[in-house]
XYZ file of C-alpha atoms in Angstrom:
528
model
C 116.404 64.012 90.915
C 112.779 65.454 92.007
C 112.685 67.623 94.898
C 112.300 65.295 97.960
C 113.719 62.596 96.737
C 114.649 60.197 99.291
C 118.283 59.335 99.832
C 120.592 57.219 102.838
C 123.849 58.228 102.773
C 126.557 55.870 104.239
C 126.073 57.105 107.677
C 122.833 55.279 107.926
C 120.769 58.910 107.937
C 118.291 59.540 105.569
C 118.209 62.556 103.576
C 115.838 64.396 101.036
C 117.365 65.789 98.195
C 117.099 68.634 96.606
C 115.948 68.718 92.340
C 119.698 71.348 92.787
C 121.849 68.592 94.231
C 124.590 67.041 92.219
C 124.068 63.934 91.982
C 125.255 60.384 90.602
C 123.160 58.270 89.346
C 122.523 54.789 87.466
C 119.965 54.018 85.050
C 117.370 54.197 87.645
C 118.129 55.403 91.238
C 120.762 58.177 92.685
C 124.034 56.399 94.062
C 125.651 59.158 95.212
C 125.919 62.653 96.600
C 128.410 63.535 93.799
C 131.337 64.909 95.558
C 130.104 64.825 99.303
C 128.687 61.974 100.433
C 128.722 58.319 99.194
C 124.910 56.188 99.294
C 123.987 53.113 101.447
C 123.403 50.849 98.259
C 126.032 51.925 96.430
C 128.744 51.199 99.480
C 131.432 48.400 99.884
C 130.551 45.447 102.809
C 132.524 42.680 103.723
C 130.164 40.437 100.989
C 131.378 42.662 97.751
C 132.601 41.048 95.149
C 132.249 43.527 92.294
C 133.278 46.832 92.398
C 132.696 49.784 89.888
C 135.450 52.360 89.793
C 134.064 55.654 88.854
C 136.511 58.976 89.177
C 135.248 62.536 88.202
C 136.275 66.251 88.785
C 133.272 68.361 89.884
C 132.698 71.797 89.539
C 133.553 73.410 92.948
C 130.341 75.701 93.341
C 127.805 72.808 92.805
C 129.881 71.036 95.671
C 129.851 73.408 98.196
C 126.338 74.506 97.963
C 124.922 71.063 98.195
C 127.181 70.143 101.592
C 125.978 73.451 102.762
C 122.399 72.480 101.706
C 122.771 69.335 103.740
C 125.146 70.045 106.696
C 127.570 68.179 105.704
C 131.495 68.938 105.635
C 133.527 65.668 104.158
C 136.908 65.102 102.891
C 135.930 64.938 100.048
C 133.568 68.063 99.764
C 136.592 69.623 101.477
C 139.188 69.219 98.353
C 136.402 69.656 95.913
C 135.009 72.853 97.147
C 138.846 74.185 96.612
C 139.123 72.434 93.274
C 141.338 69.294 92.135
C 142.999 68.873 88.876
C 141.080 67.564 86.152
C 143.579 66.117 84.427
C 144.192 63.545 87.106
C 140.994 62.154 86.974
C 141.992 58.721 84.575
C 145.136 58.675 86.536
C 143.749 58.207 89.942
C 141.049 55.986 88.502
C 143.884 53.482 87.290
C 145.793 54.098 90.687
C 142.713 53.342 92.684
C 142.138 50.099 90.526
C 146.273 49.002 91.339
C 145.339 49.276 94.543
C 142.243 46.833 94.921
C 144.316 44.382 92.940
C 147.393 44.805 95.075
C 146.115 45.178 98.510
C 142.872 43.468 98.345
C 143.323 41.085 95.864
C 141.494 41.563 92.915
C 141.281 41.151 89.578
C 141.229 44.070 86.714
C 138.549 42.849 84.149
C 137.369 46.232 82.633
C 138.367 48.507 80.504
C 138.607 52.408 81.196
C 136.189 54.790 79.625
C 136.748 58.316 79.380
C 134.142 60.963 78.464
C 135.819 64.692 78.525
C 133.844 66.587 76.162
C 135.314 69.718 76.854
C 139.072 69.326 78.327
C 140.004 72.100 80.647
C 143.213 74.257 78.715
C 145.907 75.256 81.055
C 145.626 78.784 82.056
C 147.786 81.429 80.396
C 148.855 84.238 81.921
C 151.013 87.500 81.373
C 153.358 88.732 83.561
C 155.497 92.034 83.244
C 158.752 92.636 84.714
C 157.396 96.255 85.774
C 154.343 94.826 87.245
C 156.258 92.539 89.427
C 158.715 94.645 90.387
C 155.914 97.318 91.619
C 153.799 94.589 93.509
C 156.566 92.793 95.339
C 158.623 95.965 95.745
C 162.164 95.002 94.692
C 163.415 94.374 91.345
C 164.430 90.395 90.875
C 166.951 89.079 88.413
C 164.922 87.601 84.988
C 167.027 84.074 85.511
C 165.970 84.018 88.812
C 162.027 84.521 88.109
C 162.387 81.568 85.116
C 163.917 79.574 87.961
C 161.016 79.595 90.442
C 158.714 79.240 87.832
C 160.168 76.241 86.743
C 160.393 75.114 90.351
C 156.735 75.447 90.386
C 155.728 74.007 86.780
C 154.734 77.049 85.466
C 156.067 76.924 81.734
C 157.178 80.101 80.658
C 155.676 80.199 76.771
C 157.398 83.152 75.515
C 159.146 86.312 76.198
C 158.317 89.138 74.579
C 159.502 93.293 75.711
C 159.122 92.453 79.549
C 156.448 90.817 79.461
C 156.230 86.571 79.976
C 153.890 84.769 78.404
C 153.029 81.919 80.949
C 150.730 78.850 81.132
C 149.777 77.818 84.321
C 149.513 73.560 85.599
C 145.996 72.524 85.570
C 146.502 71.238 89.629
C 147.209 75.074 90.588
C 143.978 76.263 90.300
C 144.234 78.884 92.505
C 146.783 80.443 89.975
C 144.825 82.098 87.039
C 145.584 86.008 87.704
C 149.078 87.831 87.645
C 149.142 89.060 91.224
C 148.677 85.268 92.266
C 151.841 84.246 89.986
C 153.348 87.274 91.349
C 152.561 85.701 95.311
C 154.037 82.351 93.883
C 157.310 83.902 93.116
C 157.770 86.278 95.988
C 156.681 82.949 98.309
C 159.767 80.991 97.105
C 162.262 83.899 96.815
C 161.227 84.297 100.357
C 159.512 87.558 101.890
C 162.483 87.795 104.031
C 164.906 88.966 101.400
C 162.740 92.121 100.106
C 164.013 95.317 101.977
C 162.332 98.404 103.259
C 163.241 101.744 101.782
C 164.404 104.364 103.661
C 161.056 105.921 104.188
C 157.668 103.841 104.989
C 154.091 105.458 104.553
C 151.843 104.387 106.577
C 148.623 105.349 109.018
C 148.000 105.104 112.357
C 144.214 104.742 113.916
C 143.892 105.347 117.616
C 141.963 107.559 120.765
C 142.866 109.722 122.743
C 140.850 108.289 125.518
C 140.118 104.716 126.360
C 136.158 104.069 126.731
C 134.914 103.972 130.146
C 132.914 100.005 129.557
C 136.717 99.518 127.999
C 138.138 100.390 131.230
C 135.770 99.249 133.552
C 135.991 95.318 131.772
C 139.910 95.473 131.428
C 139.438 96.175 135.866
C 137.287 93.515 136.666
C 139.890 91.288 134.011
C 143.037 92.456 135.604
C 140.886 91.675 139.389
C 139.935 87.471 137.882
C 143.160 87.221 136.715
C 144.613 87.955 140.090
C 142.612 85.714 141.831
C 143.708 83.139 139.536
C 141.228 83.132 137.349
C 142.068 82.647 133.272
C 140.299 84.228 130.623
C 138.981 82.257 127.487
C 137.423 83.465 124.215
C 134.806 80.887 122.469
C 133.318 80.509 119.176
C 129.836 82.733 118.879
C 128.606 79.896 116.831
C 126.951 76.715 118.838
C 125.349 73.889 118.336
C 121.224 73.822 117.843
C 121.172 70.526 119.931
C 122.359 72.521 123.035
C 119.265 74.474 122.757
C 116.513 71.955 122.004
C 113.667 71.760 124.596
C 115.061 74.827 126.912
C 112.456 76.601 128.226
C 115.316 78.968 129.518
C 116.697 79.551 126.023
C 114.282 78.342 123.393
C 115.240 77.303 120.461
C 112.708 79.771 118.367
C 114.730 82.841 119.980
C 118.326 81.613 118.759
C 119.408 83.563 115.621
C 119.948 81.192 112.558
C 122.782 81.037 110.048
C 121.587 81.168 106.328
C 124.874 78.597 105.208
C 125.915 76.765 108.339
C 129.078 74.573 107.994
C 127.909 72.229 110.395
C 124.942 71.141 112.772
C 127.248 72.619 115.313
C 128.159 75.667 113.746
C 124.595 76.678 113.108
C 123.450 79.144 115.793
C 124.760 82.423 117.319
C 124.646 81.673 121.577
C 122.338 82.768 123.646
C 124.202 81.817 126.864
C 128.162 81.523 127.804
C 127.909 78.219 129.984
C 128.257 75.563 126.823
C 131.282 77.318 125.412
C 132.712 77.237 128.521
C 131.289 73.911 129.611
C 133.226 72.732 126.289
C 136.303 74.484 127.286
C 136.680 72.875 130.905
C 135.739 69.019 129.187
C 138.656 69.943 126.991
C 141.026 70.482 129.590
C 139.556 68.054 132.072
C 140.329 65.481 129.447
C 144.133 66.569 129.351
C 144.606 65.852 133.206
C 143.984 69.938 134.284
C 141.004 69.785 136.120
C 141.266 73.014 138.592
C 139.881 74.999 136.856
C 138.459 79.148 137.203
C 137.855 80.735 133.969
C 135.993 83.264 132.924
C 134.644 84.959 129.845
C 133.178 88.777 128.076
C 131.868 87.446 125.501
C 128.420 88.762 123.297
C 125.186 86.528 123.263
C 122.199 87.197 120.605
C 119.045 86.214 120.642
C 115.733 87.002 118.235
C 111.909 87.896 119.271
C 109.793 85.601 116.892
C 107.090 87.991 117.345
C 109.183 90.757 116.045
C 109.700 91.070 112.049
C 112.321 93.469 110.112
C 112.064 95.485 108.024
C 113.327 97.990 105.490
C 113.660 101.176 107.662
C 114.318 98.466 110.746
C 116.202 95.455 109.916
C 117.531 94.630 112.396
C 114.743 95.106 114.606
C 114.081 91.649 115.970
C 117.290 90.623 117.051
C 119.504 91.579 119.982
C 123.022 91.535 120.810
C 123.952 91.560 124.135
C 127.710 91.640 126.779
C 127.902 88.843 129.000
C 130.301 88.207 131.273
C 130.610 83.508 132.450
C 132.444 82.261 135.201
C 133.371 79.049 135.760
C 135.046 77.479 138.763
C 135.518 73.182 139.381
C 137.734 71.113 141.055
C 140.498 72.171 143.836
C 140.506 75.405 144.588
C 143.562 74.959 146.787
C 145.824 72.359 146.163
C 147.169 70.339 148.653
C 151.056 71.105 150.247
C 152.786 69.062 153.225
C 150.896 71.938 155.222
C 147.595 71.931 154.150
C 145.439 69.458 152.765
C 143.632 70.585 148.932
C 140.146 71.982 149.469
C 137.188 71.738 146.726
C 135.923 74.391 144.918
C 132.086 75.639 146.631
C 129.579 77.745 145.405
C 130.388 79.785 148.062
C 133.347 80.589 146.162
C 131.950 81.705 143.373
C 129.262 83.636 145.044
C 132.394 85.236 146.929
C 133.865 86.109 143.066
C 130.667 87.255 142.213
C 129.931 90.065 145.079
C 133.850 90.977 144.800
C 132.497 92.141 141.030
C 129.891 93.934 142.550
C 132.027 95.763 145.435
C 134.306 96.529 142.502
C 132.732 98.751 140.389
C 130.790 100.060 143.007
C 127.409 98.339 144.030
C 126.399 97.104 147.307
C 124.848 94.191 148.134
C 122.348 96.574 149.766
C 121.012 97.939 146.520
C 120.461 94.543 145.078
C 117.969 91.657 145.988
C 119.275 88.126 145.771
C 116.670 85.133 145.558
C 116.853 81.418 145.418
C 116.066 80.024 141.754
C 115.937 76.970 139.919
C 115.924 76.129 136.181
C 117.312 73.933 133.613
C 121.232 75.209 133.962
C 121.251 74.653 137.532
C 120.457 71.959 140.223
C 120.444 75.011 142.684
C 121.235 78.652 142.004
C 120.741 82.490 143.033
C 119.287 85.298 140.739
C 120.815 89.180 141.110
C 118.232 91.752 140.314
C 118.320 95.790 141.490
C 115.352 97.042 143.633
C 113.012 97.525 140.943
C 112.802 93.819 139.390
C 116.414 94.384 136.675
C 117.758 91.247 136.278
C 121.891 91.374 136.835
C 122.511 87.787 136.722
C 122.695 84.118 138.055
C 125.217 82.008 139.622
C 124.970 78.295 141.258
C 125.909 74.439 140.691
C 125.375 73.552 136.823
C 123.282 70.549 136.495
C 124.010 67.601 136.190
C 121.999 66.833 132.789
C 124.685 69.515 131.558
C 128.097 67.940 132.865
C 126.787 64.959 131.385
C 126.411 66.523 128.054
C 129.516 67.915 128.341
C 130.944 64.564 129.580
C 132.273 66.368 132.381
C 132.034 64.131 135.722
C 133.227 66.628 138.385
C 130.718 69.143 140.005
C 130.881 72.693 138.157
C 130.035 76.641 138.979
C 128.920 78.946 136.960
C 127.294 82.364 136.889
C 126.714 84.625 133.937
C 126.458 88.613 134.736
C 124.580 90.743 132.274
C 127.774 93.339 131.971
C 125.368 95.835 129.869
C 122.950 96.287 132.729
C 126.316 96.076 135.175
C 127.958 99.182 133.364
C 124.834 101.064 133.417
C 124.783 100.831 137.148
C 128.316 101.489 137.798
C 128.115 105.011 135.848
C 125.847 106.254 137.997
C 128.252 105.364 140.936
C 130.899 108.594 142.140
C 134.198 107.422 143.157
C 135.084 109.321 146.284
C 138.318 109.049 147.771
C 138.790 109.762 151.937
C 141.638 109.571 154.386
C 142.016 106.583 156.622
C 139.815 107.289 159.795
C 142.575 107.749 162.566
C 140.121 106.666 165.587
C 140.115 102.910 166.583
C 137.217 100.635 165.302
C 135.045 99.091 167.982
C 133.938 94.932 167.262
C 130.919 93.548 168.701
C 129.902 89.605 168.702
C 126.422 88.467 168.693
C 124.667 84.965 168.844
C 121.395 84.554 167.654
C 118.809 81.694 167.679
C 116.307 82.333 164.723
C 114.040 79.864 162.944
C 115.636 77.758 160.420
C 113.848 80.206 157.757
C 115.434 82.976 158.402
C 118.909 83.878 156.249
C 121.564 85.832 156.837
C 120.002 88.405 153.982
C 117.839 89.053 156.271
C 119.926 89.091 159.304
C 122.036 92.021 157.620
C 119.273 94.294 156.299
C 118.049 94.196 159.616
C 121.440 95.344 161.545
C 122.024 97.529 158.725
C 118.887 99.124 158.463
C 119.861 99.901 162.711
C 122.403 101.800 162.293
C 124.247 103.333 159.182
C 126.258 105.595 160.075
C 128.488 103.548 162.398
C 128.207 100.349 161.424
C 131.454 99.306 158.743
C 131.309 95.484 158.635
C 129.081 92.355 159.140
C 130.448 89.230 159.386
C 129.130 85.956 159.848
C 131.379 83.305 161.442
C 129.650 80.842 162.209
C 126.094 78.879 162.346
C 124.933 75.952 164.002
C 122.197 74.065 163.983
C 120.763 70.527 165.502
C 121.569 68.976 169.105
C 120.863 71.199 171.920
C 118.540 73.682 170.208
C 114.826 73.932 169.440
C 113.337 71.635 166.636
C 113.374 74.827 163.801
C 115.442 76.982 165.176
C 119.133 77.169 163.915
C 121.898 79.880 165.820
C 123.694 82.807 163.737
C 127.251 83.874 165.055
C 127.947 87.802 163.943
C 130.756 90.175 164.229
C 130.481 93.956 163.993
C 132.619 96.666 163.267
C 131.592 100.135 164.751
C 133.593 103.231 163.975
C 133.156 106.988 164.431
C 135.566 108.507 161.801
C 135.532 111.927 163.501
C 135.781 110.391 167.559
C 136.523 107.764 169.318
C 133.138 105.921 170.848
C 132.890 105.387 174.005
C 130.883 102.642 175.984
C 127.352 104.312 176.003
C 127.252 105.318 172.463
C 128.521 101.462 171.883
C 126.028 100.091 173.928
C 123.115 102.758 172.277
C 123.714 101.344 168.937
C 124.220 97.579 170.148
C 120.673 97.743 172.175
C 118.947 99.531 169.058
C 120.155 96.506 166.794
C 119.142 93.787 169.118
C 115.558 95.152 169.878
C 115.094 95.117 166.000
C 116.142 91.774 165.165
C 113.618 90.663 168.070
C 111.004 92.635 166.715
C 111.460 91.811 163.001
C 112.949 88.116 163.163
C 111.821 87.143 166.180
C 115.151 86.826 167.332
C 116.729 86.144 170.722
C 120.336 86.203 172.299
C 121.769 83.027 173.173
């Protein structure tokens, strides 16, 4: 057909063929994608009446690379792209016709009509005693070899100085070499029964020294999985329609395959959350549906504006470590004690920070700021002092779940780990004794605008006083009857501690005074 060529397929989609399709055709029009797809016109309805039988064996090459051309991955392409006998082909014609007649009732008014030009010849193959004996690795009785190749209809032609002269079923067309006759043999003798000898040869790769990223990810692992969390390991490859009209993740950055199988094979990610988002809609389905899972997984993307080349192939595209968390449903369930509480985001910001702590950063060193975007109906956004993003956490939207056909609220956040490990080299693990002097707490309650957060309520305090200040806590906040229209109340604990002394009241009250005169002169605060 012409390059273009329009064609509907039996799914109802229209297609344009290409002048390198295999195709079959009538006197005037294609029918059918030969050996993938059936046409519209040339498909069975309840109003048929007449039916033409055709059966063919296509070549296995011309199959696959016109389902790969058009995306599409059929039973049939699926046993043609791995070859069928040939010599069936009449056969299953007249068993196909037995069947119309004897299930559907019809009538047989046609002759068949077979055109093999050039009939495929069984393959022959030699195979030596010696050379199976050397490949397989034990030396097998002749009788025994002429029985299993019986048992598999492989006719043994002659015999001739060790060597068998064989000719292989047209259906086995994976067989045409002597190693494969050789796998045949040792398959049904069974692998089982071949010894070792008294020595084996072999190699052994490994390090001295595990990687420090190695070590650091196989940490944070071992510090999910305590909490309950269980890791999961998705496909790399996505589907396009996941990415279509993100501004987040445009579609023009994802990194193509050349041969996709499918539509939904056809992309490298760019983001965890849809693997994942995949994952938990496969469970939910099965009645699990508290769920915490989490991920290390790579994401790629490509710079359109970038172009490879010869010295620099590879220069427009960009692999990246990840690491996804996901958290939905319960995340206690419910005893005769206590009743099941749902999952928050303020469990999964909890997660988060515990990362953070982990390998070393404070929440001090990084800034935290509200976002929004298309993943999220609400979320936060991790970046270091000087503007590197770290990651983003919050409540996936719900144009997502419903994607996913998931109908339960879900949490996510997605850490760059790169940019993570990075910052944790630079950190010195330092090891001290347990202070032996008594800590000191300290309760305040504050009335603030409604503005204010507790971000700011901590750089504040902390800013105050380093050196003695361990802890901030906030327990509690209130806000409506009884206060000021914009105002809302903070409830803090601090820990104070001198490793070295024990404080006493007026160093306590020094450091308490110094805190509360900064709050009230850089939040406006005042003591309730």
């Amino acid at each position: 057909v012409d390059d273009g060529t329009k064609f509907v397929t039996l799914d109802g989609v229209e297609r344009k063929l290409s002048d390198r399709d295999l195709m079959i055709c009538n006197a005037h029009e294609p029918m059918c994608i030969a050996g993938v797809f059936g046409g519209m016109d040339s498909g069975v309805t309840e109003a048929t009446t007449d039916i033409f039988l055709e059966s063919a064996c296509f070549h296995p090459t011309w199959v696959r690379k016109t389902a790969r051309r058009h995306g599409l991955n059929t039973d049939s392409s699926f046993r043609f792209e791995r070859g069928v006998d040939p010599s069936n082909t009449v056969y299953a014609l007249k068993i196909a016709a037995l069947l119309v007649k004897e299930l559907a009732g019809g009538e047989i008014c046609g002759d068949v009509f077979d055109w093999y030009p050039r009939p495929v010849e069984r393959p022959s193959v030699e195979l030596s005693y010696d050379y199976l004996a050397s490949l397989i690795g034990k030396d097998i009785e002749a009788e025994t070899i002429k029985s299993i190749l019986a048992s598999l209809e492989i006719e043994v032609v002659s015999e001739r100085e060790g060597v068998l002269d064989l000719r292989v079923p047209t259906y086995r067309v994976d067989v045409t070499r002597p190693c494969d006759v050789a796998e045949e043999i040792l398959r049904v003798y069974g692998y089982d029964n071949v010894e070792f000898g008294e020595t084996m040869h072999s190699s052994l790769s490994y390090r001295q020294t595990t990687d420090v990223s190695e070590r650091l990810q196989y940490l944070i692992s071992e510090q999910l999985t305590a909490c309950g969390f269980y890791e999961i390991m998705n496909n790399s490859l996505t589907a396009v329609s996941y990415y279509e009209g993100l501004q987040t993740y445009p579609l023009e950055k994802c990194v193509r395959l050349m041969n996709p199988l499918s539509n939904d094979l056809a992309v490298l990610r760019q983001t965890l959350v849809f693997g994942g988002l995949e994952s938990l809609a496969h469970n939910i389905n099965r009645k699990k549906a508290d769920l915490m899972m989490y991920e290390f997984g790579h994401v790629y993307s490509r710079d359109p504006e970038k172009e490879s080349s010869e010295a620099e192939p590879l220069r427009p595209f960009k692999e990246e470590t990840n690491l996804g968390l996901w958290m939905t449903g319960d995340v206690c369930a419910g005893n005769w004690a206590l009743p099941a509480r749902k999952t928050t985001v303020y469990d999964l910001k909890s997660v988060v920070e515990n990362i953070f702590a982990r390998i070393g950063l404070s929440m001090q060193e990084l800034s935290v700021a509200q976002t929004s975007g298309e993943l999220f109906d609400a979320s936060l956004a991790y970046a270091t002092k000087d503007g590197k993003t770290i990651g983003q956490m919050g409540i996936v939207s719900r144009k997502l779940l419903k994607m996913a056909d998931i109908h339960q609220e879900v949490f996510y956040a997605e850490l760059k780990w790169d940019v993570l490990l990075k910052l944790a080299l630079r950190k010195k693990v330092e090891y001290r004794d347990l202070p032996k002097t008594m800590p000191v707490k300290r309760d305040l309650a504050l009335l603030l605008d409604a503005g204010v957060t507790f971000a700011q309520v901590e750089n504040v305090i902390r800013s105050s006083e380093r050196k003695l200040l361990k802890e901030i806590t906030l327990f509690d906040v209130y806000e409506g009857k009884n206060l000021e229209a914009g105002k809302k109340s903070y409830a803090v604990s601090l820990i104070l501690q001198d490793e070295e002394k024990t404080l006493n009241d007026k160093q306590i009250d020094a450091v308490m005074n110094k805190i509360i005169a900064n709050l009230q002169k850089q939040l406006d605060a005042k003591l309730r």
